[in-house]
Amino acid sequence: MIEIKALTKSYENIEVLKGINLTIENGSIFGIAGRSGAGKSTLLRCINGIETFDLGTIKVGDIDVGSLNHEEMRVFRKNTGMIFQNFSLLSRASVYENIALPMKCWKYEKKAIDKKIKELLELVGIPEKIHSKARELSGGQKQRVAIARALTMDPQVLLCDEATSALDPKSTKAILDLLREINAQLGITIIVVTHEMSVLRSICKHVAIVENGTIEAMGTTDKIFTQR
Ligand code: ADP
Ligand code: ADP
């Protein structure tokens, strides 16, 4: 379970998260919606430890994220994979090299890296692209590579920051189907941040609406959208 209590975060003197309370069940696909600038990305970055926060607590399973020292944080960050709107791939590097990156950081042996990459490319459905350059791929294929890279450390949580916002409707649907499959097959908790209501309706059972740094509404997707 991910449990966030009274979370606040400021940049300079501007408070962008103003007391967020949120509980996300293990194994669920949870949506976070809201206008641009509402604080959604900041919230995700606090959950995976890239960003520090001011007050409140974030617990991921038994781990109290705010209490980790530098080395503990490095290990904790294996627990969460993240994907982005712009894919964040090295465009001149191959699919293999992109996915290998986190494993090289953790000094995995080449044999283990090769095996993992093969498995992950099967999972995301583009095994034949292993030697292609990232820049030669379509948007949907790039996001598949990013998903594979995000899964290399066997995370418990996958954070998706506007992951389909740069994709056409057909690729969006394919990526959402893949996320659903990853959730079902691997039991990974998925948090989907998006401004696209259709995406939430399609894959999230529960959603929270963030507005101006606070949770404006929360509940089942059906309930939230019949109220709006
Ligand atoms: P969203 O993801 O909902 O669009 P963000 O979390 O990106 O919102 O941003 C929330 C607010 O925090 C915005 O006003 C944004 O300008 C500000 N902000 C985000 N990142 C930074 C940063 N690194 N430094 C200063 N302000 C930031
Ligand atoms: P309520 O009926 O209290 O407004 P919901 O209808 O949204 O709330 O959901 C009922 C309960 O389901 C919530 O209280 C919550 O504890 C639980 N729940 C199940 N799955 C999740 C999830 N993925 N994230 C958050 N809560 C969940």
Coordinates of N, CA and C and ligand atoms in Angstrom, one line a residue:
M1 N 0.8 -1.2 0.0 CA 0.0 0.0 0.0 C 0.9 1.3 0.0
I2 N 0.4 2.3 -0.7 CA 1.1 3.6 -0.7 C 0.2 4.5 0.1
E3 N 0.8 5.0 1.2 CA 0.0 5.9 2.1 C 0.6 7.2 2.2
I4 N -0.1 8.3 1.8 CA 0.4 9.6 1.9 C -0.4 10.4 2.8
K5 N 0.3 11.1 3.8 CA -0.5 11.8 4.8 C 0.1 13.3 4.9
A6 N -0.8 14.2 4.8 CA -0.6 15.6 5.0 C 0.7 16.1 4.3
L7 N 0.9 15.7 3.1 CA 2.1 16.0 2.3 C 2.1 17.4 1.8
T8 N 3.1 18.2 2.2 CA 3.3 19.5 1.7 C 4.7 19.7 1.0
K9 N 4.7 20.5 0.0 CA 6.0 20.7 -0.7 C 5.9 22.1 -1.3
S10 N 7.0 22.9 -1.1 CA 7.1 24.2 -1.7 C 8.3 24.3 -2.6
Y11 N 8.2 25.1 -3.7 CA 9.4 25.5 -4.5 C 9.6 27.0 -4.1
E12 N 10.8 27.3 -3.7 CA 11.0 28.7 -3.3 C 9.9 29.0 -2.2
N13 N 9.1 30.0 -2.4 CA 8.1 30.3 -1.4 C 6.7 29.9 -1.8
I14 N 6.6 29.1 -2.9 CA 5.3 28.8 -3.4 C 5.0 27.3 -3.1
E15 N 3.9 27.2 -2.3 CA 3.4 25.9 -1.9 C 2.7 25.2 -3.1
V16 N 3.2 24.1 -3.6 CA 2.6 23.4 -4.7 C 1.8 22.2 -4.3
L17 N 2.2 21.6 -3.2 CA 1.4 20.5 -2.6 C 1.0 21.0 -1.2
K18 N -0.3 21.0 -0.9 CA -0.8 21.7 0.3 C -1.6 20.7 1.2
G19 N -1.0 19.6 1.5 CA -1.6 18.7 2.5 C -2.4 17.6 1.7
I20 N -1.6 16.8 1.0 CA -2.2 15.7 0.2 C -2.3 14.5 1.1
N21 N -3.5 13.9 1.1 CA -3.8 12.6 1.8 C -4.3 11.6 0.7
L22 N -3.6 10.5 0.7 CA -4.0 9.5 -0.4 C -3.6 8.1 0.0
T23 N -4.5 7.2 -0.3 CA -4.1 5.8 0.0 C -4.3 5.0 -1.3
I24 N -3.3 4.3 -1.7 CA -3.4 3.5 -2.9 C -3.1 2.0 -2.6
E25 N -4.1 1.2 -3.0 CA -4.0 -0.2 -2.6 C -3.0 -0.9 -3.5
N26 N -2.3 -1.9 -2.9 CA -1.4 -2.7 -3.7 C -2.1 -3.4 -4.9
G27 N -1.4 -3.5 -6.0 CA -2.0 -4.2 -7.1 C -3.1 -3.4 -7.9
S28 N -3.3 -2.2 -7.5 CA -4.4 -1.5 -8.2 C -3.8 -0.6 -9.3
I29 N -4.7 -0.1 -10.2 CA -4.3 0.9 -11.2 C -5.0 2.2 -10.8
F30 N -4.3 3.1 -10.3 CA -4.9 4.3 -9.6 C -4.6 5.5 -10.5
G31 N -5.6 6.3 -10.7 CA -5.5 7.5 -11.6 C -5.3 8.8 -10.8
I32 N -4.5 9.7 -11.3 CA -4.4 11.0 -10.7 C -4.6 12.0 -11.8
A33 N -5.7 12.8 -11.7 CA -6.1 13.7 -12.8 C -6.0 15.1 -12.3
G34 N -6.1 16.1 -13.2 CA -6.1 17.5 -12.8 C -5.4 18.3 -13.8
R35 N -5.7 19.6 -13.8 CA -5.2 20.5 -14.8 C -3.7 20.6 -14.7
S36 N -3.1 21.1 -15.8 CA -1.7 21.4 -15.8 C -1.3 22.4 -14.7
G37 N -0.2 22.1 -14.0 CA 0.2 22.9 -12.9 C -0.4 22.6 -11.6
A38 N -1.3 21.6 -11.5 CA -2.0 21.3 -10.3 C -1.1 20.7 -9.2
G39 N 0.0 20.0 -9.7 CA 0.9 19.4 -8.7 C 1.1 17.9 -8.9
K40 N 0.5 17.4 -10.0 CA 0.5 15.9 -10.2 C 1.9 15.4 -10.3
S41 N 2.8 16.0 -11.2 CA 4.1 15.5 -11.4 C 4.9 15.6 -10.1
T42 N 4.8 16.7 -9.4 CA 5.5 16.9 -8.2 C 5.2 15.7 -7.2
L43 N 3.9 15.4 -7.1 CA 3.4 14.3 -6.3 C 4.1 13.0 -6.6
L44 N 4.1 12.7 -7.9 CA 4.8 11.5 -8.4 C 6.3 11.5 -8.0
R45 N 6.9 12.6 -8.2 CA 8.4 12.7 -8.0 C 8.6 12.5 -6.5
C46 N 7.7 13.0 -5.6 CA 7.9 12.8 -4.2 C 7.7 11.3 -3.8
I47 N 6.8 10.6 -4.5 CA 6.6 9.2 -4.2 C 7.8 8.4 -4.6
N48 N 8.5 8.7 -5.7 CA 9.6 7.9 -6.0 C 10.9 8.4 -5.5
G49 N 10.9 9.5 -4.7 CA 12.1 9.9 -4.0 C 13.0 10.8 -4.8
I50 N 12.6 11.2 -6.1 CA 13.5 12.1 -6.8 C 13.4 13.5 -6.2
E51 N 12.3 13.8 -5.6 CA 12.0 15.1 -5.0 C 11.9 15.0 -3.5
T52 N 12.5 15.9 -2.8 CA 12.2 15.9 -1.3 C 10.9 16.6 -1.0
F53 N 10.4 16.5 0.2 CA 9.2 17.2 0.5 C 9.3 17.9 1.9
D54 N 8.4 18.7 2.2 CA 8.6 19.5 3.4 C 8.0 18.9 4.7
L55 N 6.7 18.6 4.6 CA 6.0 18.0 5.8 C 5.1 16.9 5.3
G56 N 4.7 16.0 6.3 CA 3.9 14.9 6.0 C 4.7 13.6 5.8
T57 N 4.0 12.5 5.5 CA 4.7 11.3 5.3 C 4.3 10.6 4.1
I58 N 5.2 9.9 3.5 CA 4.9 9.0 2.4 C 5.4 7.6 2.7
K59 N 4.5 6.6 2.8 CA 4.9 5.3 3.1 C 4.6 4.4 1.9
V60 N 5.6 3.7 1.4 CA 5.4 2.7 0.3 C 5.7 1.3 0.9
G61 N 4.6 0.6 1.1 CA 4.8 -0.7 1.9 C 5.2 -0.3 3.3
D62 N 6.3 -0.9 3.8 CA 6.8 -0.6 5.2 C 7.7 0.6 5.2
I63 N 8.1 1.1 4.0 CA 9.1 2.1 3.9 C 8.6 3.5 4.1
D64 N 9.2 4.2 5.0 CA 8.9 5.6 5.3 C 9.9 6.4 4.4
V65 N 9.4 6.9 3.3 CA 10.3 7.5 2.3 C 11.1 8.7 2.8
G66 N 10.4 9.5 3.6 CA 11.1 10.7 4.2 C 12.2 10.4 5.1
S67 N 12.3 9.2 5.6 CA 13.4 8.9 6.6 C 14.6 8.2 6.0
L68 N 14.6 8.0 4.7 CA 15.7 7.3 4.1 C 17.0 8.1 4.0
N69 N 18.1 7.5 4.3 CA 19.4 8.2 4.0 C 19.8 8.0 2.5
H70 N 20.9 8.5 2.1 CA 21.2 8.5 0.7 C 21.3 7.1 0.1
E71 N 22.0 6.2 0.8 CA 22.1 4.8 0.3 C 20.8 4.1 0.3
E72 N 20.0 4.3 1.4 CA 18.7 3.6 1.5 C 17.8 4.1 0.3
M73 N 17.9 5.4 0.0 CA 17.1 6.0 -1.0 C 17.5 5.4 -2.4
R74 N 18.8 5.1 -2.6 CA 19.2 4.5 -3.9 C 18.6 3.1 -4.0
V75 N 18.5 2.4 -3.0 CA 17.9 1.1 -3.0 C 16.4 1.2 -3.1
F76 N 15.8 2.1 -2.4 CA 14.4 2.3 -2.4 C 13.9 2.6 -3.9
R77 N 14.7 3.3 -4.6 CA 14.3 3.8 -5.9 C 14.2 2.6 -6.9
K78 N 14.8 1.5 -6.6 CA 14.6 0.3 -7.4 C 13.1 -0.2 -7.3
N79 N 12.4 0.2 -6.3 CA 11.0 -0.2 -6.0 C 10.0 0.5 -7.0
T80 N 10.4 1.6 -7.5 CA 9.5 2.3 -8.4 C 10.1 2.6 -9.8
G81 N 9.4 2.2 -10.8 CA 9.8 2.6 -12.1 C 9.0 3.7 -12.6
M82 N 9.5 4.5 -13.5 CA 8.7 5.7 -14.0 C 8.8 5.8 -15.5
I83 N 7.7 6.2 -16.1 CA 7.7 6.5 -17.5 C 7.1 7.9 -17.7
F84 N 7.5 8.5 -18.8 CA 7.2 10.0 -19.1 C 6.5 10.2 -20.4
Q85 N 6.0 11.4 -20.6 CA 5.4 11.8 -21.8 C 6.4 11.7 -23.0
N86 N 7.6 12.2 -22.7 CA 8.6 12.3 -23.8 C 9.5 11.1 -23.8
F87 N 9.2 10.1 -23.1 CA 9.9 8.8 -23.2 C 11.2 8.8 -22.4
S88 N 12.0 9.9 -22.5 CA 13.3 10.0 -21.9 C 14.3 8.9 -22.3
L89 N 14.3 8.6 -23.6 CA 15.3 7.6 -24.0 C 16.5 8.3 -24.6
L90 N 17.6 7.6 -24.7 CA 18.8 8.1 -25.4 C 18.6 7.8 -26.8
S91 N 18.3 8.8 -27.6 CA 17.8 8.6 -29.0 C 18.8 7.9 -29.9
R92 N 20.1 8.2 -29.7 CA 21.1 7.6 -30.6 C 21.5 6.2 -30.2
A93 N 21.1 5.8 -28.9 CA 21.5 4.5 -28.4 C 20.4 3.5 -28.9
S94 N 20.8 2.2 -28.9 CA 19.9 1.2 -29.3 C 18.9 0.9 -28.2
V95 N 17.9 0.1 -28.6 CA 16.8 -0.3 -27.6 C 17.6 -1.1 -26.5
Y96 N 18.5 -2.0 -26.9 CA 19.2 -2.8 -25.9 C 19.9 -1.9 -24.9
E97 N 20.7 -0.9 -25.5 CA 21.5 0.0 -24.6 C 20.6 0.8 -23.6
N98 N 19.4 1.2 -24.1 CA 18.5 2.0 -23.3 C 18.0 1.2 -22.1
I99 N 17.6 -0.1 -22.4 CA 17.1 -0.9 -21.3 C 18.2 -1.4 -20.4
A100 N 19.4 -1.5 -20.9 CA 20.5 -2.0 -20.1 C 20.9 -1.0 -19.1
L101 N 20.7 0.2 -19.3 CA 21.3 1.3 -18.5 C 21.1 1.1 -17.0
P102 N 19.9 1.0 -16.4 CA 19.8 0.8 -15.0 C 20.6 -0.4 -14.5
M103 N 20.6 -1.5 -15.3 CA 21.2 -2.7 -14.8 C 22.8 -2.5 -14.8
K104 N 23.3 -1.7 -15.8 CA 24.7 -1.4 -15.8 C 25.1 -0.6 -14.6
C105 N 24.2 0.3 -14.2 CA 24.4 1.1 -13.0 C 24.6 0.2 -11.8
W106 N 23.7 -0.8 -11.7 CA 23.8 -1.7 -10.6 C 24.8 -2.9 -10.8
K107 N 25.6 -2.8 -11.9 CA 26.7 -3.7 -12.1 C 26.2 -5.2 -12.3
Y108 N 25.1 -5.3 -13.0 CA 24.6 -6.7 -13.4 C 25.6 -7.3 -14.4
E109 N 25.7 -8.6 -14.3 CA 26.6 -9.2 -15.3 C 25.9 -9.2 -16.7
K110 N 26.7 -9.3 -17.7 CA 26.2 -9.2 -19.1 C 25.1 -10.2 -19.4
K111 N 25.4 -11.4 -18.9 CA 24.5 -12.5 -19.1 C 23.1 -12.3 -18.5
A112 N 23.1 -11.7 -17.3 CA 21.8 -11.4 -16.6 C 21.1 -10.3 -17.4
I113 N 21.9 -9.3 -17.9 CA 21.3 -8.2 -18.6 C 20.7 -8.7 -19.9
D114 N 21.4 -9.5 -20.6 CA 20.8 -10.0 -21.9 C 19.5 -10.8 -21.6
K115 N 19.5 -11.6 -20.6 CA 18.3 -12.4 -20.3 C 17.1 -11.5 -19.9
K116 N 17.4 -10.5 -19.1 CA 16.3 -9.7 -18.6 C 15.8 -8.9 -19.8
I117 N 16.7 -8.4 -20.7 CA 16.2 -7.6 -21.8 C 15.4 -8.4 -22.8
K118 N 15.7 -9.6 -23.0 CA 15.0 -10.5 -23.8 C 13.6 -10.7 -23.3
E119 N 13.5 -11.0 -22.0 CA 12.2 -11.2 -21.3 C 11.3 -10.0 -21.4
L120 N 11.9 -8.8 -21.1 CA 11.2 -7.6 -21.1 C 10.7 -7.2 -22.5
L121 N 11.5 -7.4 -23.5 CA 11.1 -7.1 -24.8 C 10.0 -8.0 -25.3
E122 N 10.0 -9.2 -24.8 CA 8.8 -10.1 -25.1 C 7.6 -9.6 -24.5
L123 N 7.7 -9.2 -23.2 CA 6.6 -8.7 -22.4 C 6.0 -7.4 -23.1
V124 N 6.8 -6.5 -23.5 CA 6.3 -5.3 -24.1 C 6.0 -5.4 -25.6
G125 N 6.3 -6.6 -26.2 CA 5.8 -6.9 -27.5 C 6.7 -6.4 -28.7
I126 N 7.9 -6.1 -28.4 CA 8.8 -5.7 -29.6 C 10.2 -6.3 -29.5
P127 N 10.2 -7.7 -29.4 CA 11.5 -8.4 -29.3 C 12.4 -8.1 -30.6
E128 N 11.8 -7.9 -31.7 CA 12.5 -7.7 -33.0 C 13.2 -6.3 -33.0
K129 N 13.0 -5.5 -32.1 CA 13.5 -4.1 -32.2 C 14.8 -4.0 -31.3
I130 N 15.3 -5.1 -30.8 CA 16.4 -5.0 -29.8 C 17.6 -4.2 -30.3
H131 N 17.9 -4.3 -31.6 CA 19.1 -3.6 -32.1 C 18.8 -2.3 -32.8
S132 N 17.5 -1.9 -32.9 CA 17.1 -0.6 -33.5 C 17.6 0.5 -32.6
K133 N 17.8 1.7 -33.3 CA 18.1 2.9 -32.5 C 16.8 3.4 -31.9
A134 N 16.8 4.0 -30.8 CA 15.6 4.5 -30.2 C 14.9 5.5 -31.1
R135 N 15.7 6.4 -31.8 CA 15.1 7.4 -32.6 C 14.4 6.9 -33.9
E136 N 14.7 5.6 -34.2 CA 14.0 5.0 -35.4 C 12.6 4.4 -35.1
L137 N 12.2 4.5 -33.8 CA 11.0 3.8 -33.4 C 9.8 4.8 -33.4
S138 N 8.6 4.3 -33.5 CA 7.4 5.1 -33.4 C 7.2 5.5 -32.0
G139 N 6.3 6.4 -31.7 CA 6.1 6.9 -30.3 C 5.6 5.7 -29.4
G140 N 4.7 4.9 -29.9 CA 4.2 3.8 -29.1 C 5.3 2.8 -28.8
Q141 N 6.2 2.6 -29.8 CA 7.4 1.7 -29.6 C 8.3 2.2 -28.6
K142 N 8.6 3.6 -28.7 CA 9.5 4.2 -27.7 C 8.9 4.0 -26.3
Q143 N 7.6 4.2 -26.2 CA 7.0 4.0 -24.8 C 7.2 2.6 -24.3
R144 N 7.1 1.6 -25.3 CA 7.3 0.2 -24.9 C 8.7 0.0 -24.3
V145 N 9.7 0.7 -25.0 CA 11.1 0.6 -24.5 C 11.2 1.2 -23.1
A146 N 10.6 2.4 -23.0 CA 10.6 3.0 -21.7 C 10.0 2.2 -20.6
I147 N 8.9 1.5 -20.9 CA 8.3 0.6 -19.9 C 9.2 -0.5 -19.6
A148 N 9.8 -1.1 -20.6 CA 10.8 -2.2 -20.3 C 11.9 -1.7 -19.4
R149 N 12.4 -0.5 -19.7 CA 13.5 0.0 -18.9 C 13.0 0.2 -17.4
A150 N 11.8 0.7 -17.3 CA 11.2 1.0 -16.0 C 11.0 -0.3 -15.2
L151 N 10.9 -1.4 -15.9 CA 10.7 -2.7 -15.2 C 11.9 -3.5 -14.9
T152 N 13.1 -3.0 -15.3 CA 14.3 -3.8 -15.1 C 14.7 -4.2 -13.7
M153 N 14.3 -3.3 -12.7 CA 14.6 -3.6 -11.3 C 13.5 -4.4 -10.6
D154 N 12.6 -4.9 -11.4 CA 11.4 -5.6 -10.8 C 10.7 -4.7 -9.7
P155 N 10.3 -3.5 -10.1 CA 9.6 -2.6 -9.1 C 8.3 -3.1 -8.7
Q156 N 7.8 -2.6 -7.5 CA 6.5 -2.9 -7.1 C 5.5 -1.9 -7.6
V157 N 6.0 -0.8 -8.0 CA 5.2 0.3 -8.4 C 5.7 0.9 -9.7
L158 N 4.8 1.2 -10.7 CA 5.1 1.8 -11.9 C 4.4 3.2 -12.0
L159 N 5.1 4.3 -12.1 CA 4.6 5.6 -12.1 C 4.5 6.1 -13.5
C160 N 3.4 6.5 -14.0 CA 3.2 6.9 -15.4 C 2.8 8.4 -15.5
D161 N 3.8 9.2 -15.9 CA 3.5 10.7 -15.9 C 3.1 11.1 -17.4
E162 N 1.8 11.2 -17.6 CA 1.3 11.6 -18.9 C 1.9 10.7 -20.0
A163 N 1.9 9.4 -19.7 CA 2.6 8.4 -20.5 C 2.0 8.3 -21.9
T164 N 0.8 8.6 -22.1 CA 0.2 8.5 -23.4 C -0.2 9.8 -24.1
S165 N 0.3 10.9 -23.4 CA -0.2 12.2 -23.9 C 0.5 12.6 -25.3
A166 N 1.6 12.0 -25.6 CA 2.2 12.3 -26.9 C 1.8 11.3 -28.0
L167 N 0.9 10.4 -27.7 CA 0.6 9.3 -28.6 C -0.8 9.5 -29.3
D168 N -0.9 8.9 -30.5 CA -2.2 9.0 -31.2 C -3.1 8.0 -30.5
P169 N -4.4 8.1 -30.8 CA -5.4 7.2 -30.1 C -5.1 5.7 -30.2
K170 N -4.7 5.3 -31.3 CA -4.4 3.9 -31.5 C -3.2 3.4 -30.6
S171 N -2.1 4.2 -30.6 CA -1.0 3.8 -29.8 C -1.4 4.0 -28.3
T172 N -2.2 5.0 -28.0 CA -2.6 5.1 -26.6 C -3.3 3.9 -26.1
K173 N -4.2 3.4 -26.9 CA -5.0 2.2 -26.5 C -4.1 1.0 -26.3
A174 N -3.1 0.9 -27.3 CA -2.2 -0.2 -27.2 C -1.3 -0.2 -25.9
I175 N -0.9 1.0 -25.5 CA -0.1 1.2 -24.3 C -0.9 0.9 -23.1
L176 N -2.2 1.4 -23.1 CA -3.0 1.2 -21.9 C -3.3 -0.3 -21.8
D177 N -3.5 -1.0 -22.9 CA -3.7 -2.5 -22.8 C -2.5 -3.1 -22.2
L178 N -1.3 -2.6 -22.6 CA -0.1 -3.2 -22.1 C 0.1 -3.0 -20.6
L179 N -0.3 -1.8 -20.2 CA -0.2 -1.5 -18.7 C -1.2 -2.4 -17.9
R180 N -2.3 -2.6 -18.5 CA -3.3 -3.4 -17.9 C -2.7 -4.9 -17.7
E181 N -2.1 -5.3 -18.8 CA -1.5 -6.7 -18.8 C -0.4 -6.8 -17.8
I182 N 0.5 -5.7 -17.7 CA 1.6 -5.7 -16.7 C 1.0 -5.8 -15.3
N183 N 0.0 -5.0 -15.1 CA -0.7 -5.0 -13.8 C -1.2 -6.4 -13.4
A184 N -1.9 -7.0 -14.4 CA -2.5 -8.3 -14.1 C -1.4 -9.4 -14.0
Q185 N -0.5 -9.4 -14.9 CA 0.6 -10.5 -14.9 C 1.5 -10.4 -13.8
L186 N 2.0 -9.2 -13.5 CA 3.1 -9.0 -12.6 C 2.6 -8.5 -11.2
G187 N 1.4 -8.1 -11.1 CA 0.8 -7.6 -9.9 C 1.4 -6.3 -9.5
I188 N 2.0 -5.5 -10.4 CA 2.6 -4.2 -10.1 C 1.5 -3.2 -9.9
T189 N 1.6 -2.4 -8.9 CA 0.7 -1.2 -8.7 C 1.1 -0.2 -9.7
I190 N 0.1 0.4 -10.3 CA 0.4 1.4 -11.4 C -0.3 2.7 -11.0
I191 N 0.4 3.8 -11.0 CA -0.2 5.1 -10.8 C -0.1 5.9 -12.1
V192 N -1.3 6.3 -12.6 CA -1.4 6.9 -13.9 C -1.7 8.4 -13.7
V193 N -0.8 9.3 -14.0 CA -1.1 10.7 -14.0 C -1.4 11.2 -15.4
T194 N -2.5 11.8 -15.5 CA -2.9 12.3 -16.9 C -3.9 13.4 -16.8
H195 N -4.0 14.2 -17.9 CA -5.1 15.2 -17.9 C -6.2 14.6 -18.9
E196 N -6.0 13.4 -19.3 CA -7.0 12.8 -20.3 C -8.0 11.9 -19.5
M197 N -9.2 12.4 -19.4 CA -10.2 11.7 -18.7 C -10.5 10.3 -19.3
S198 N -10.4 10.2 -20.7 CA -10.7 8.9 -21.3 C -9.7 7.9 -20.9
V199 N -8.4 8.3 -20.6 CA -7.4 7.3 -20.1 C -7.8 6.8 -18.8
L200 N -8.3 7.7 -17.9 CA -8.7 7.2 -16.5 C -9.8 6.3 -16.6
R201 N -10.8 6.7 -17.4 CA -12.0 5.8 -17.5 C -11.6 4.4 -18.1
S202 N -10.6 4.4 -18.9 CA -10.3 3.1 -19.6 C -9.6 2.2 -18.6
I203 N -8.7 2.7 -17.8 CA -7.9 1.7 -17.0 C -7.9 1.8 -15.4
C204 N -8.5 2.9 -14.9 CA -8.4 3.1 -13.5 C -9.7 2.8 -12.8
K205 N -9.7 2.0 -11.7 CA -10.9 1.8 -11.0 C -11.1 3.0 -10.0
H206 N -10.0 3.5 -9.4 CA -10.0 4.6 -8.5 C -9.2 5.8 -9.0
V207 N -9.8 7.0 -8.8 CA -9.0 8.2 -9.2 C -9.1 9.2 -8.1
A208 N -8.1 10.1 -8.1 CA -8.1 11.3 -7.3 C -7.9 12.5 -8.3
I209 N -8.6 13.5 -8.0 CA -8.5 14.7 -8.8 C -7.7 15.7 -8.0
V210 N -6.6 16.2 -8.5 CA -5.7 17.2 -7.8 C -6.0 18.5 -8.4
E211 N -6.2 19.5 -7.5 CA -6.5 20.9 -8.0 C -5.7 21.8 -7.1
N212 N -4.8 22.6 -7.7 CA -4.1 23.6 -6.9 C -3.5 23.0 -5.6
G213 N -2.8 21.9 -5.8 CA -2.0 21.3 -4.7 C -2.8 20.5 -3.6
T214 N -4.1 20.4 -3.9 CA -4.9 19.6 -2.9 C -5.7 18.5 -3.7
I215 N -6.2 17.5 -2.9 CA -7.1 16.5 -3.5 C -8.5 17.1 -3.5
E216 N -9.0 17.3 -4.7 CA -10.4 17.9 -4.8 C -11.5 16.9 -4.7
A217 N -11.2 15.7 -5.2 CA -12.2 14.6 -5.1 C -11.4 13.3 -5.3
M218 N -12.0 12.2 -4.7 CA -11.4 10.9 -4.8 C -12.5 9.9 -4.7
G219 N -12.3 8.8 -5.4 CA -13.3 7.7 -5.3 C -13.2 6.8 -6.5
T220 N -14.2 6.0 -6.7 CA -14.2 5.1 -7.9 C -14.3 6.0 -9.1
T221 N -13.8 5.6 -10.2 CA -13.8 6.4 -11.4 C -15.2 6.6 -11.9
D222 N -16.1 5.5 -11.8 CA -17.5 5.7 -12.1 C -18.1 6.8 -11.3
K223 N -17.9 6.8 -10.0 CA -18.6 7.7 -9.2 C -18.1 9.2 -9.4
I224 N -16.8 9.3 -9.6 CA -16.2 10.6 -9.8 C -16.7 11.2 -11.1
F225 N -16.8 10.4 -12.1 CA -17.2 11.0 -13.4 C -18.7 11.1 -13.6
T226 N -19.5 10.4 -12.8 CA -21.0 10.7 -12.9 C -21.3 12.0 -12.1
Q227 N -20.4 12.3 -11.1 CA -20.6 13.6 -10.4 C -20.2 14.8 -11.2
R228 N -19.4 14.6 -12.2 CA -18.8 15.8 -12.8 C -19.5 16.2 -14.1
Ligands
ADP1 P1 1.3 19.1 -13.0 O1 2.1 17.9 -13.1 O2 -0.1 18.9 -12.4 O3 1.2 19.9 -14.3 P2 3.6 20.1 -11.5 O4 3.7 19.2 -10.4 O5 4.5 19.9 -12.7 O6 2.0 20.1 -12.0 O7 3.7 21.6 -11.1 C1 3.1 22.1 -10.0 C2 3.6 23.6 -9.7 O8 4.9 23.5 -9.3 C3 3.5 24.4 -11.0 O9 3.1 25.7 -10.6 C4 5.0 24.4 -11.4 O10 5.3 25.6 -12.1 C5 5.7 24.3 -10.1 N1 7.0 23.6 -10.3 C6 7.2 22.3 -10.7 N2 8.5 22.0 -10.7 C7 9.1 23.0 -10.2 C8 10.5 23.3 -10.0 N3 11.5 22.4 -10.2 N4 10.9 24.5 -9.5 C9 9.9 25.5 -9.3 N5 8.6 25.3 -9.5 C10 8.2 24.1 -10.0
ADP2 P1 -16.2 5.8 -0.9 O1 -17.3 4.9 -1.1 O2 -15.6 5.8 0.5 O3 -16.4 7.2 -1.4 P2 -14.8 4.5 -3.0 O4 -16.1 4.1 -3.6 O5 -13.9 5.2 -3.9 O6 -14.9 5.3 -1.7 O7 -14.0 3.2 -2.6 C1 -14.4 2.4 -1.6 C2 -13.2 1.9 -0.8 O8 -12.3 1.1 -1.7 C3 -12.2 3.1 -0.4 O9 -12.5 3.5 0.9 C4 -10.9 2.5 -0.5 O10 -10.3 2.2 0.8 C5 -11.0 1.2 -1.2 N1 -10.1 1.0 -2.3 C6 -10.1 -0.1 -3.1 N2 -9.1 -0.1 -4.0 C7 -8.5 1.1 -3.8 C8 -7.4 1.8 -4.5 N3 -6.8 1.3 -5.5 N4 -7.1 3.0 -4.0 C9 -7.7 3.6 -3.0 N5 -8.7 3.0 -2.4 C10 -9.1 1.8 -2.8

